[in-house]
Each structure stands twice: as C-alpha cells, then as structure tokens.
Tab-separated table of C-alpha atoms and ligand atoms in Angstrom:
chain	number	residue	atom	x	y	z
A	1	UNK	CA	-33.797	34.967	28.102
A	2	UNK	CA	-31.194	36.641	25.870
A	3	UNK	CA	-28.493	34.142	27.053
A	4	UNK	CA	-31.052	31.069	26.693
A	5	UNK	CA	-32.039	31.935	23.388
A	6	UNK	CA	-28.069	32.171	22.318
A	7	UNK	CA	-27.096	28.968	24.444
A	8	UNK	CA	-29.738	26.937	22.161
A	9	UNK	CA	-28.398	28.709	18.873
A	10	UNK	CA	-25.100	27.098	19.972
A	11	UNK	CA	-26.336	23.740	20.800
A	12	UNK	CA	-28.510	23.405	17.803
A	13	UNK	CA	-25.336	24.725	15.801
A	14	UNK	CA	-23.206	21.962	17.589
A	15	UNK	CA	-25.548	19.240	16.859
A	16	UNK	CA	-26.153	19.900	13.655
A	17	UNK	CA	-22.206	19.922	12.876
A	18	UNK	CA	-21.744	16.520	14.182
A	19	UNK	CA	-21.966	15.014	11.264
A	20	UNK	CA	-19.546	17.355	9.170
A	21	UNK	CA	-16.834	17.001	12.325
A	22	UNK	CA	-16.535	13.217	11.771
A	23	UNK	CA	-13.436	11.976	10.136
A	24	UNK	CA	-11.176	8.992	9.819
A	25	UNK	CA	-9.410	7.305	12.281
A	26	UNK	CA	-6.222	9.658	12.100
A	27	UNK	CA	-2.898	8.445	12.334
A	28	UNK	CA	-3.198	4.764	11.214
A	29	UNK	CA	-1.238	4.985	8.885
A	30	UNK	CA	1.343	7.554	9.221
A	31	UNK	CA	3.937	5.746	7.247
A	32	UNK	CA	2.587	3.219	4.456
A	33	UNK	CA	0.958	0.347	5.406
A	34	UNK	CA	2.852	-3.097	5.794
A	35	UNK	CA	0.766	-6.609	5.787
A	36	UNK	CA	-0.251	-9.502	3.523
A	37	UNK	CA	-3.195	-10.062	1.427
A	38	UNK	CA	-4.847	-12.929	0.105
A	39	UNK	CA	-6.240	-11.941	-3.367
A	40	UNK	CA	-2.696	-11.975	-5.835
A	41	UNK	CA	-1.977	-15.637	-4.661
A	42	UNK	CA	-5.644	-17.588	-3.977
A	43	UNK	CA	-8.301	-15.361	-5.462
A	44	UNK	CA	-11.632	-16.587	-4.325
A	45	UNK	CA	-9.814	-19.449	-2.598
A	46	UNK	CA	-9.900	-17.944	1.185
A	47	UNK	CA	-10.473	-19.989	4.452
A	48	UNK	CA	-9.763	-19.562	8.126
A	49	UNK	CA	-6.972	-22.186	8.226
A	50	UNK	CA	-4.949	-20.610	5.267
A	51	UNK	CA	-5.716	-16.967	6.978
A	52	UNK	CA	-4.145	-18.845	10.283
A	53	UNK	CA	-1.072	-20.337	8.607
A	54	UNK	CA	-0.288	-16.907	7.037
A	55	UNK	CA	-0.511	-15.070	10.240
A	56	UNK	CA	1.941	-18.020	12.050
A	57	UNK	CA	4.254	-17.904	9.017
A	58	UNK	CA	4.675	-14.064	9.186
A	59	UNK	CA	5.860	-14.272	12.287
A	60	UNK	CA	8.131	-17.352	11.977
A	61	UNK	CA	9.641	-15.979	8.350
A	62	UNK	CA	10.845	-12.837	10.003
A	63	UNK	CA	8.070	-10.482	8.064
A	64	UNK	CA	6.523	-9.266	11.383
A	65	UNK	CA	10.004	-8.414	13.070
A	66	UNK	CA	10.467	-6.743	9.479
A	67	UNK	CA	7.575	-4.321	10.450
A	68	UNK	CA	4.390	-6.508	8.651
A	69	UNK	CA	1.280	-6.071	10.700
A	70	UNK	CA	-1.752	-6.382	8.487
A	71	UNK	CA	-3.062	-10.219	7.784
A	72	UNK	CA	-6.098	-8.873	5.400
A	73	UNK	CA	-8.931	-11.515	3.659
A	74	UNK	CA	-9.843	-10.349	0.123
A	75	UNK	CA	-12.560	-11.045	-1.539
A	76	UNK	CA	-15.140	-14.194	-1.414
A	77	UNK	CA	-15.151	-14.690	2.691
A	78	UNK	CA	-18.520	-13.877	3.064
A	79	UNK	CA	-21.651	-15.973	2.840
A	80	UNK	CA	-25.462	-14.580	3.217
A	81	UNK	CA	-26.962	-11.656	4.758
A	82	UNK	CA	-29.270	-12.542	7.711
A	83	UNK	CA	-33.110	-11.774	7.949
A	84	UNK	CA	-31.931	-8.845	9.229
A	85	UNK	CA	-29.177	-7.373	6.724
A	86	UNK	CA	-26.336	-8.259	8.960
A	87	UNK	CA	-23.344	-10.454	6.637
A	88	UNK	CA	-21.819	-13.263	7.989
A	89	UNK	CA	-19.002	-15.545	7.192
A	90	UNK	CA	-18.855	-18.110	4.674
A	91	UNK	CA	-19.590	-21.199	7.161
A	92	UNK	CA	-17.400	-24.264	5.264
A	93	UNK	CA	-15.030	-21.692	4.811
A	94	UNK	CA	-14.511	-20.337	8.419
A	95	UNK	CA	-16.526	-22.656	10.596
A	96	UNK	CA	-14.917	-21.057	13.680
A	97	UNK	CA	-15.962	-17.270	12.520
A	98	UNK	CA	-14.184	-13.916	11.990
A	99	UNK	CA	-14.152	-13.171	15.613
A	100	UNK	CA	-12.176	-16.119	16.899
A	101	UNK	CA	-9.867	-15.796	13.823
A	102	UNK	CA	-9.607	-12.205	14.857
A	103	UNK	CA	-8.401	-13.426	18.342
A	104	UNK	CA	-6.306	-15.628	16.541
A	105	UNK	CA	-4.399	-12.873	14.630
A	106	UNK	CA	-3.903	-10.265	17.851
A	107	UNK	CA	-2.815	-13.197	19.874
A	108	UNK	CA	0.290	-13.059	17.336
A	109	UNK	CA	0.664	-9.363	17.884
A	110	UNK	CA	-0.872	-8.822	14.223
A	111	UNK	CA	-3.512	-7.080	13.081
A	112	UNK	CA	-6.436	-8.265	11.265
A	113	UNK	CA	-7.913	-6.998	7.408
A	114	UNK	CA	-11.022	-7.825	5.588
A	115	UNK	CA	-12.488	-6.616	2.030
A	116	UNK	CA	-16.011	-5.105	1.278
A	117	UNK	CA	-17.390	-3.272	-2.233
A	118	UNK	CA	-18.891	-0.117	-2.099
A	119	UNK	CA	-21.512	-1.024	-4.649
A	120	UNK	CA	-24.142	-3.934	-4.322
A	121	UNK	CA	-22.016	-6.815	-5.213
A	122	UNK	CA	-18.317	-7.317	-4.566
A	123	UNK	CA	-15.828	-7.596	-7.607
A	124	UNK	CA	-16.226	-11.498	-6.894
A	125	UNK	CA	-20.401	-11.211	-6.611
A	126	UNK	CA	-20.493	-11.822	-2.849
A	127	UNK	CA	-23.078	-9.005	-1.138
A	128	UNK	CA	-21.368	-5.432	-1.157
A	129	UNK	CA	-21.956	-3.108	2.001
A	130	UNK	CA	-24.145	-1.040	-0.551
A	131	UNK	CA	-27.184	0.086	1.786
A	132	UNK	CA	-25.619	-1.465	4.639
A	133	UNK	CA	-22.819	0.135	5.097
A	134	UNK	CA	-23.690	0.584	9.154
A	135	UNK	CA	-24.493	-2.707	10.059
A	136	UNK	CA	-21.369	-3.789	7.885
A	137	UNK	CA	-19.574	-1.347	10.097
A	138	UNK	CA	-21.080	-2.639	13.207
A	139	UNK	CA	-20.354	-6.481	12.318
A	140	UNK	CA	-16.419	-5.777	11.544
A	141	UNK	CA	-15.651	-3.714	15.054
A	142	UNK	CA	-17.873	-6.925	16.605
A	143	UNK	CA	-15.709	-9.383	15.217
A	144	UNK	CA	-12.393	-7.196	15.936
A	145	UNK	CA	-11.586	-6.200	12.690
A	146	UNK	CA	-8.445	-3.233	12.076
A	147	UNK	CA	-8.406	-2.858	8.108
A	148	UNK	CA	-10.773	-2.214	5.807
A	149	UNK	CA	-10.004	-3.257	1.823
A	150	UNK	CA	-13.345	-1.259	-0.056
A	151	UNK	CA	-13.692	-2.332	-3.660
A	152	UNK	CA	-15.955	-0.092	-6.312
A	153	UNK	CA	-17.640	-3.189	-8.601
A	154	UNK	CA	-21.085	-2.509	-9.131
A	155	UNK	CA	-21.361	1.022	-8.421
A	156	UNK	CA	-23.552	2.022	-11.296
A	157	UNK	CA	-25.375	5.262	-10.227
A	158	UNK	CA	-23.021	6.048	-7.161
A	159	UNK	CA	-20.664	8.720	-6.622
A	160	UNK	CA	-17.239	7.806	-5.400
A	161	UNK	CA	-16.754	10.470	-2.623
A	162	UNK	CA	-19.922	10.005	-1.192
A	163	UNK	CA	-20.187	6.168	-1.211
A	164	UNK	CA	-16.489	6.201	0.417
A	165	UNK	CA	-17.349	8.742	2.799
A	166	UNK	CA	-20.579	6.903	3.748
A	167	UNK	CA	-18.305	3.917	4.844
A	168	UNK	CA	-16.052	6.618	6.543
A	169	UNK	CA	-18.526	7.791	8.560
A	170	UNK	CA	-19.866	4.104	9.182
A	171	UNK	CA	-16.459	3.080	10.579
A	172	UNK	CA	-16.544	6.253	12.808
A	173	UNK	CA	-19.811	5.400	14.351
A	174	UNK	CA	-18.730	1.668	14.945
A	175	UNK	CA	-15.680	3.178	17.084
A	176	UNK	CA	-13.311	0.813	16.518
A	177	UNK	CA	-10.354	1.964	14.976
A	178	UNK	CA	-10.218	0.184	11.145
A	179	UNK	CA	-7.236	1.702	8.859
A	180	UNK	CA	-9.238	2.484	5.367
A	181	UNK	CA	-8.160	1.607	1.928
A	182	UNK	CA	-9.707	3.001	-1.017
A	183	UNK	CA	-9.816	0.306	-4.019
A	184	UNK	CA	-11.760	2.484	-6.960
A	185	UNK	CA	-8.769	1.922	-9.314
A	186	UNK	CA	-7.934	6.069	-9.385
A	187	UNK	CA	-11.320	5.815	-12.017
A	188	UNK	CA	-12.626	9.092	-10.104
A	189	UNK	CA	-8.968	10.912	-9.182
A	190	UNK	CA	-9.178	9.974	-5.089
A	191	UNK	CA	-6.219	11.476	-4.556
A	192	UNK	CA	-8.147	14.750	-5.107
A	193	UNK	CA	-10.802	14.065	-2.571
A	194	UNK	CA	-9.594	11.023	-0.333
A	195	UNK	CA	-7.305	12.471	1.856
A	196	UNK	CA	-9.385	12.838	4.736
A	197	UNK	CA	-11.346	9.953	3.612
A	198	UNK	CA	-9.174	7.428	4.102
A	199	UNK	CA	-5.300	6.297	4.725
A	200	UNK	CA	-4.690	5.302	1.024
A	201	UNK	CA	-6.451	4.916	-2.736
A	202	UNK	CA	-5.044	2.240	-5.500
A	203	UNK	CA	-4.247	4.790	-8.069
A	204	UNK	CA	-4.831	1.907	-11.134
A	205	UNK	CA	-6.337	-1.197	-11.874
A	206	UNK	CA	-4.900	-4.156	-10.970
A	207	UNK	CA	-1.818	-6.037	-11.091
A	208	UNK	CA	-0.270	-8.726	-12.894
A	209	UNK	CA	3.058	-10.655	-11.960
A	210	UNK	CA	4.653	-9.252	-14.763
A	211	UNK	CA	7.636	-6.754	-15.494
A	212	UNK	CA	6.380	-5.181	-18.436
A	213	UNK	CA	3.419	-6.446	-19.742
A	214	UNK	CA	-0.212	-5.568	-20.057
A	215	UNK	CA	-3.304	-8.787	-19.521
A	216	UNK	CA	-6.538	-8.457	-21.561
A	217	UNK	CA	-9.241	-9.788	-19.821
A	218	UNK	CA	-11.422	-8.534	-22.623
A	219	UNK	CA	-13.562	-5.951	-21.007
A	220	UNK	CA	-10.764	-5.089	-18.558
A	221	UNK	CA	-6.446	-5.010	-17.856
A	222	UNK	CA	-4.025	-5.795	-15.578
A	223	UNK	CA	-0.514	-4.564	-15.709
A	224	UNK	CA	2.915	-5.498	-15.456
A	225	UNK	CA	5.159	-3.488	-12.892
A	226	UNK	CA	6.923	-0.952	-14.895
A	227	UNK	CA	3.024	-0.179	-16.482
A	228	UNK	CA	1.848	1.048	-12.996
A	229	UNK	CA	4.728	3.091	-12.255
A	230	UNK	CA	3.987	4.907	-15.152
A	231	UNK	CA	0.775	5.849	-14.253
A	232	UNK	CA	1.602	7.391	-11.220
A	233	UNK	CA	3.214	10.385	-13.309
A	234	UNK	CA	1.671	13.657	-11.415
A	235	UNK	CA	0.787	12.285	-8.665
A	236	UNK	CA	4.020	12.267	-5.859
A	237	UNK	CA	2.033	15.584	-4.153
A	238	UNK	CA	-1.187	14.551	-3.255
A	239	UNK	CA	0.433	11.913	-1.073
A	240	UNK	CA	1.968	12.069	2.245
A	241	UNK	CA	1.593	10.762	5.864
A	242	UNK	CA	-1.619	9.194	6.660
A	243	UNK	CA	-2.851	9.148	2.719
A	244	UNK	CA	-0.469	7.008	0.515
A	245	UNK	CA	-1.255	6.452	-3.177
A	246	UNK	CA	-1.788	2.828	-3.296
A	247	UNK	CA	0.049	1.049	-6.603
A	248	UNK	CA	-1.918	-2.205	-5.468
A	249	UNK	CA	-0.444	-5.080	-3.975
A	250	UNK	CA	3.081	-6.898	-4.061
A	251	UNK	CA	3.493	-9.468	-6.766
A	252	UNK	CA	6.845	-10.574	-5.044
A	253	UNK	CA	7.140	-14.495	-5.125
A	254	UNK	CA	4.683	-14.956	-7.694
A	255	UNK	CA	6.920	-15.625	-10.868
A	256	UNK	CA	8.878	-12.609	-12.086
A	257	UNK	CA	12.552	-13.079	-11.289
A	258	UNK	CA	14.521	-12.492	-8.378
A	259	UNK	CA	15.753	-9.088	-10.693
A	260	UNK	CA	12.397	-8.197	-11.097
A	261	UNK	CA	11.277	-8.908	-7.925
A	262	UNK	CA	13.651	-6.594	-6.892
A	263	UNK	CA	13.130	-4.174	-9.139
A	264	UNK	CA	9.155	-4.325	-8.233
A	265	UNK	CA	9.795	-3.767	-4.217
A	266	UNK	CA	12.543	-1.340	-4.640
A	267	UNK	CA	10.077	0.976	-6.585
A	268	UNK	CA	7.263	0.336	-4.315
A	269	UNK	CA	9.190	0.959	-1.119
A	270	UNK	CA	10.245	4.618	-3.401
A	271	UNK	CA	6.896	5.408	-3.903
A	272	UNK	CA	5.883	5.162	-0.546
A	273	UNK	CA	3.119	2.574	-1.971
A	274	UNK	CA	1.770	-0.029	1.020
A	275	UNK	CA	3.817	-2.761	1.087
A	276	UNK	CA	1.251	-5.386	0.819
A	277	UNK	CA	3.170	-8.787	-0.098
A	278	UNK	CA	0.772	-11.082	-2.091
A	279	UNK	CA	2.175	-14.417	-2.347
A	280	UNK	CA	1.897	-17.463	-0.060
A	281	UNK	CA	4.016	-17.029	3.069
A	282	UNK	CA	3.998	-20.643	3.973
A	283	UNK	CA	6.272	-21.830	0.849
A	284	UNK	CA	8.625	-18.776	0.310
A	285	UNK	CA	12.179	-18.718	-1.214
A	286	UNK	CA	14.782	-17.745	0.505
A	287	UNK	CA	15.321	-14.976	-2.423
A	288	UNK	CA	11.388	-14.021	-2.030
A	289	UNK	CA	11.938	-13.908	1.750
A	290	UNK	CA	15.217	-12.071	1.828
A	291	UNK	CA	13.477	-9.429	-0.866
A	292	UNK	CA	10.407	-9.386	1.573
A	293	UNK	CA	12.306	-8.793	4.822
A	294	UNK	CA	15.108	-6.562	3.458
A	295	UNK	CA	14.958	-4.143	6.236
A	296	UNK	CA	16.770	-0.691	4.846
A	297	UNK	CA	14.563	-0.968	1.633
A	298	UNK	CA	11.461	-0.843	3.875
A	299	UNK	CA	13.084	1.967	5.874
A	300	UNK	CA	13.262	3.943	2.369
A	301	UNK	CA	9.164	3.308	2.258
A	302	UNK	CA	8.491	3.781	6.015
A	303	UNK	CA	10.848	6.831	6.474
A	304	UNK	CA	9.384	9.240	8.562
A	305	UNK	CA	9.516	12.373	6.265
A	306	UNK	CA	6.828	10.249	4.135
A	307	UNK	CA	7.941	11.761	0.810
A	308	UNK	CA	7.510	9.849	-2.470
A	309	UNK	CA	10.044	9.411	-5.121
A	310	UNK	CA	10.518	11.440	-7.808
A	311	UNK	CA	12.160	10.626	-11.640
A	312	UNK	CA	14.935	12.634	-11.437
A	313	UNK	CA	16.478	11.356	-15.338
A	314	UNK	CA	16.233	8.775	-17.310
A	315	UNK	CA	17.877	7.859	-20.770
A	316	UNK	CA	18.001	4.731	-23.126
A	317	UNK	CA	15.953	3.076	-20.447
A	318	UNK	CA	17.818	3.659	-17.314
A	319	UNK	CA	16.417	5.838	-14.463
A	320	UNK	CA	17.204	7.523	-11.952
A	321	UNK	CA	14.433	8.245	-9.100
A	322	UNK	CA	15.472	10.518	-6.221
A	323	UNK	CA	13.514	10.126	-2.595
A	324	UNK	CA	14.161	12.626	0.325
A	325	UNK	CA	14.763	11.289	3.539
A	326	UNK	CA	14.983	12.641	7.207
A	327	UNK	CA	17.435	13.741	8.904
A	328	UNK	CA	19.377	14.802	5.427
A	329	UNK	CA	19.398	11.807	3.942
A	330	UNK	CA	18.466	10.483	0.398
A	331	UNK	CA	17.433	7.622	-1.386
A	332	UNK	CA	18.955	6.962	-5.026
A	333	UNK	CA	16.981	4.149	-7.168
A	334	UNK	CA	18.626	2.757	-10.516
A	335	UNK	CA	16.227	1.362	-12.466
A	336	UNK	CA	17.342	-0.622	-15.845
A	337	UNK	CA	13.878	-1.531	-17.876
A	338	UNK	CA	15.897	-3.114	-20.593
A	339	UNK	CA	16.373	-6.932	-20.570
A	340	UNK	CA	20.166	-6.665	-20.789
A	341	UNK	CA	22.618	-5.166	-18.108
A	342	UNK	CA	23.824	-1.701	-18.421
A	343	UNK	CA	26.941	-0.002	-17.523
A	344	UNK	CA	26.256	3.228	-15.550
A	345	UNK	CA	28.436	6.648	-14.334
A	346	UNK	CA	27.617	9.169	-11.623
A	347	UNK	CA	29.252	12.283	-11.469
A	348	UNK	CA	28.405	13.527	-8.177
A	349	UNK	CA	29.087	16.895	-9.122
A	350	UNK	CA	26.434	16.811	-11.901
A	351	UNK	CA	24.025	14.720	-9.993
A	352	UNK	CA	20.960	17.041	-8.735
A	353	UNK	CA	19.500	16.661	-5.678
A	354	UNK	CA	16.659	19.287	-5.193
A	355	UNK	CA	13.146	18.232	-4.579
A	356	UNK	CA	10.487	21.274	-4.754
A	357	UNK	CA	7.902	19.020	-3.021
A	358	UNK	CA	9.553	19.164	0.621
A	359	UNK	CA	11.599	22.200	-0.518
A	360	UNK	CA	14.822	19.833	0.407
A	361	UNK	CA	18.316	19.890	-1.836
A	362	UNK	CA	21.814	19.101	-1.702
A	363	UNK	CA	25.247	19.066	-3.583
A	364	UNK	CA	26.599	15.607	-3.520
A	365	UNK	CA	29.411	16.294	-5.360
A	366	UNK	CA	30.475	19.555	-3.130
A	367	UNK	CA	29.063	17.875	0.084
A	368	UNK	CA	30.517	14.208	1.116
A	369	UNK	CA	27.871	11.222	1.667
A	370	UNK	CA	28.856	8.631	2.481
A	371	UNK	CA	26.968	5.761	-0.162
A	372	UNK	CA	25.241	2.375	0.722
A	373	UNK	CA	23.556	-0.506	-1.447
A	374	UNK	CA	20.920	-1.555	0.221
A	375	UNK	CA	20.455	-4.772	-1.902
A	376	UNK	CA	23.889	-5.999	-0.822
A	377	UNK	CA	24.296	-4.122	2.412
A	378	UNK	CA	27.864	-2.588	1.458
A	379	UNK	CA	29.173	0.767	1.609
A	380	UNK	CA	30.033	1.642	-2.440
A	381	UNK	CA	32.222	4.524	-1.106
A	382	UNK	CA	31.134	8.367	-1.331
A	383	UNK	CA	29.556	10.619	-3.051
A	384	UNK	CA	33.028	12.862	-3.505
A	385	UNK	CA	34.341	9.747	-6.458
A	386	UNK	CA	32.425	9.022	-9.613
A	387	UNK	CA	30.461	5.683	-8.803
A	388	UNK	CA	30.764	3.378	-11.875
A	389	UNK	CA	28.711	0.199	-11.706
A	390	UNK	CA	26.253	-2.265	-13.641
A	391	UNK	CA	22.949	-3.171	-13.248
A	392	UNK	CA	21.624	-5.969	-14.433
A	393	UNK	CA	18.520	-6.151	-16.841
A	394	UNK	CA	15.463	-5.699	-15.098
A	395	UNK	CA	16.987	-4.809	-12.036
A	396	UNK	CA	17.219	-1.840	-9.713
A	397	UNK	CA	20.635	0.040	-7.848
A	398	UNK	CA	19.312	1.683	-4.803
A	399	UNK	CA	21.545	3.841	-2.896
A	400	UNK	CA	21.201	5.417	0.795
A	401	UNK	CA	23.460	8.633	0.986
A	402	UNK	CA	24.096	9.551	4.252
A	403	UNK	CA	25.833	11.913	6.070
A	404	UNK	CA	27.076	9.594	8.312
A	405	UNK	CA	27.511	5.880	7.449
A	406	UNK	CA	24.160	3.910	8.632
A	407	UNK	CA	23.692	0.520	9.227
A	408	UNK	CA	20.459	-0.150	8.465
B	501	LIG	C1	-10.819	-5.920	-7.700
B	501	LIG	C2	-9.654	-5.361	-6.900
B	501	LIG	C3	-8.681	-6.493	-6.584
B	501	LIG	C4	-9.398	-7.590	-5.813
B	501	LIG	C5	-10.604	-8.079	-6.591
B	501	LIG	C6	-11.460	-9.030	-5.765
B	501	LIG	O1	-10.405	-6.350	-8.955
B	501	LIG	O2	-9.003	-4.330	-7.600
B	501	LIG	O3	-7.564	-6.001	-5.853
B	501	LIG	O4	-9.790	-7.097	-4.555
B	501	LIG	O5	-11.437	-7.004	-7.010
B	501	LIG	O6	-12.571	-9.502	-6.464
C-alpha cells in the first residue's frame, strides 16, 4: 500500500512536469543559420514560383555548396483562416500549396522557412498565430515546414516570453523538427530569456540597405549597417551555439557597394549573426555572388567554437574586432567607417589577443601565425613582421591567423 501510494506520488509528479520538461528542438542550429529570405528584396510580393526559382538558383549559383540551407517565405503568404481556425495559403499566390512547394524545396536537398506573428495580425496584417498557435503548429509540420520566422506586431497586452514560449511548446507538440527564430526586435532583452526558447532573437529593428544611415518611417526606423553593429554593444555573451543574436537579414546585392557589401558580410559572419542573404538570387552579380559564396568568411561565422567577435580598438574610425577560433586560431576584422581609404600598421607585438569570454589568448608577436586575407585568398605573410596595408573607405581587412597556413 506504502509502495502504491509512493508509485502514484511519482506518476502524478511525472505528469504534471511534462509540460515544464518540453523544450526546443536542440541542436538546429549549432552554428548560425545559413538560408535566404524573401522580405529585404519583395516585401509582400511572395508566390510559389519566385519561392521555386530561389530554391533552383541557390543551388545552381553555388550558395547551397557554400553551406545555404534555409529557403524561408516572409510575410504576406497566407490567405484566410478556415471555419475551423486552421490558416491556409494565399490561393493566386501558391495555387499548388505549401506542401508540394515543401516537396519542392527537400527534393533540392534544402530546407524549407515560413513567417508567423506572435500577436493577432502579422507586421503585414495577414492573421497572426495569436490563439492559434497549435493548430498553426499542426498546419506547418503537415505541410513539411523546418523554420519558423515569429514576428511581435500586434502584441498589445502580451508578454514576450510567454507568447514565444507558447509557440515553443506548440512546435514541440507538432513533432516536427522547425529551427525557431525570434523576431521581437530585442524590445524585451531575449537574449536574457530566449536561450532555451529558441535558436536565435533579432537583437534590433530592421534593416535598411544602407552603410550608415538611419530611415524614418515616421512612427518607426530602419538602420544602415554600421547602426546595428552598434547596438549589439554588451551583448557577445549571451550568445553561443544553438542561440545566435540575430542582426536581421543580409542586405548584400541590394545597392550598397561592393565595399560595403563587404564590409556588411564580413561583420555579420564576426558576429556569428545568421547569414540570411536577402536579395534576389535569380539576377545576382558576380561581385554579390562571389561576396555571398566566399567560403573562409562563412567559416569565420560557422566556426565551431561559436564565439562572437569582440571590438578589440578602434581610433579615427578604424576598428579592429578580434574573433576566437578553434583549434587556436583567430579571426582579425579591419573595419574603415570613413568614406576615404586609410593607411593602417600592426605591430604584432602590441597587438592583444585575449578574449575573457572563452578564456582564450595569444602573443602574436612572440608566437608566429601565419596571416591570410580572406577577401583575396592570399597569404599577407606572418604575424612575426609589422603588416602595413590600406583599406579602402567603407571596407573591411579580415585576417585568419593560423598556426599553420589554411586553405580555406
Ligand atoms: C517586421 C520584421 C521584418 C519583416 C516584416 C514583415 O518588420 O522585423 O523582418 O518580417 O515585419 O512584415
């Protein structure tokens, strides 16, 4: 009777810590995520057979071999709710459905991303998952979805954490595995509560295709490149493998210059941001492309230590951000904000190394690495000489020292 009594206090404690034991998908994102997304370039101006040409062209420009995975639909895909609260697909829009454009997708080896709002209306006024965040759920493992974009318009009344961890625990239930991207704009400080939410939080407001500007849209901003890396002053330790702050998506290919596209992926590969190109891949540059696919950037942002990038100095508007690497290695960023080149000298001997985050440092002026530019893929020598060189306005320097000289 004694035991009974005790088996049924365990059992009803079990059950009733269900609930608490549920978590994210884990491991979906243990370095930053890599994909496209449609809202930068077309807005509202989604449909199945642009979704279809982006998927073919990342595979045909050399983006998926580059490590791109993620074909995500932003905002403005959906059309009504049923009689029964289940959303559905625009029909002019994607007369075939999400399922079969799903299928579509995997059949390339890709994966497949759509966008939902936490509150009752998305950002665009399509229905949010607000009070139907389980069916929502439901519908998006149906169709085969893998990534979920969640927005925070219309939220009046709600509570960040708990409306994000309602759609957490929504996804759960559904089963299928959905990689789960906080878009609240860093209004309620996710990085001090997301981490077991979900795999990464935009940490500002959104974007513009600009190097240094900020866009009044009267009740609300967007900002220029150099505007968002600014605001991510603090928060380098709340980030890490699995839970990424997000500095929103790429604006690569959608009018800065080829410097400041540069500039713009260099620092988002340093900070370990998603790399979430925003342009159209069907009619890319061979600059955009080459900036897109550059392969030893992206192994800066998809390096398995998953440290981000910290400002190490900076004078007269040059930088210099430091990132830790595995295996010994490290990741030197020169950033030039001013319009007009600048001339630049490092003395090894003076040049720190040390970051307290990952408790990693070295002496590159006492211990030899060998030094790489990963924007023009040669070897600038070693970390023993003073490195003189000029960077134009704009524009970045990024370094890989290495014990060893690397390829890639
Ligand atoms: C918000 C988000 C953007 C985009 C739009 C869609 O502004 O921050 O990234 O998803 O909504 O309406």
């Amino acid at each position: 009777m004694k035991t009974m009594l005790y088996l049924g206090v365990v059992l009803a404690g079990a059950l009733s810590a269900t609930p608490a034991a549920a978590q994210k998908f884990d491991g979906l994102a243990k370095t930053p995520q890599l994909g496209w997304n449609s809202w930068n370039k077309f807005g509202c101006n989604v449909s199945e057979q642009m979704i279809r040409e982006t998927a073919d062209a990342m595979v045909s420009s050399g983006m998926q071999a580059a490590g791109y995975q993620y074909v995500n639909i932003d905002d403005c895909w959906h059309g009504d709710r049923d009689e029964r609260g289940f959303i559905t697909a625009n029909q002019e829009r994607f007369p075939y459905g999400m399922k079969a454009l799903a299928d579509y997708v995997h059949s390339k080896g890709l994966k497949l991303g759509i966008y939902s709002d936490a509150g009752w209306k998305t950002c665009g006024g399509r229905p949010g998952s607000r009070g139907h965040e389980y069916q929502d759920a439901l519908t998006y493992a149906q169709w085969g979805i893998d990534y979920l974009k969640y927005d925070w318009c219309e939220t009046n009344g709600l509570k960040a954490e708990g409306a994000y961890l309602t759609m957490r625990e929504a996804l759960r239930k559904a089963g299928r595995p959905v990689l789960f991207s906080l878009c609240e704009w860093g209004d309620n400080q996710p990085w001090t509560w997301a981490k077991d939410v979900g795999h990464s939080w935009r940490t500002t407001g959104d974007i513009h295709p600009c190097f240094d500007c900020i866009e009044d849209h009267g009740t609300w901003k967007s900002w220029g490149v150099t505007y968002i890396l600014d605001k991510q002053d603090g928060l380098r330790k709340f980030a890490g493998p699995d839970h990424w702050n997000d500095m929103d998506m790429l604006e690569v290919g959608n009018g800065m210059s080829e410097s400041e596209d540069r500039a713009h992926f260099s620092i988002w590969a340093m900070m370990n941001s998603p790399l979430i190109a925003g342009n159209d891949l069907r009619n890319m540059s061979k600059q955009t492309i080459a900036i897109l696919t550059n392969k030893s950037v992206i192994a800066l942002n998809q390096d398995p230590l998953g440290v981000q990038a910290y400002r190490q100095s900076g004078a007269d508007g040059v930088e210099y951000w430091v990132k830790p690497l595995a295996e010994g290695d490290w990741a030197v960023m020169v950033l030039n904000r001013n319009k007009t080149a600048r001339a630049i000298t490092v003395d090894w001997k003076t040049f720190t190394l040390q970051d307290d985050l990952s408790g990693t440092v070295a002496a590159p002026g006492v211990t030899r690495f060998e030094l790489r530019n990963l924007w023009n893929g040669q070897f600038s020598g070693n970390t023993l000489k003073v490195l003189q060189a000029t960077v134009p306005g704009h524009d970045v320097l990024v370094l890989r020292l290495s014990r060893k000289p690397r390829f890639t």
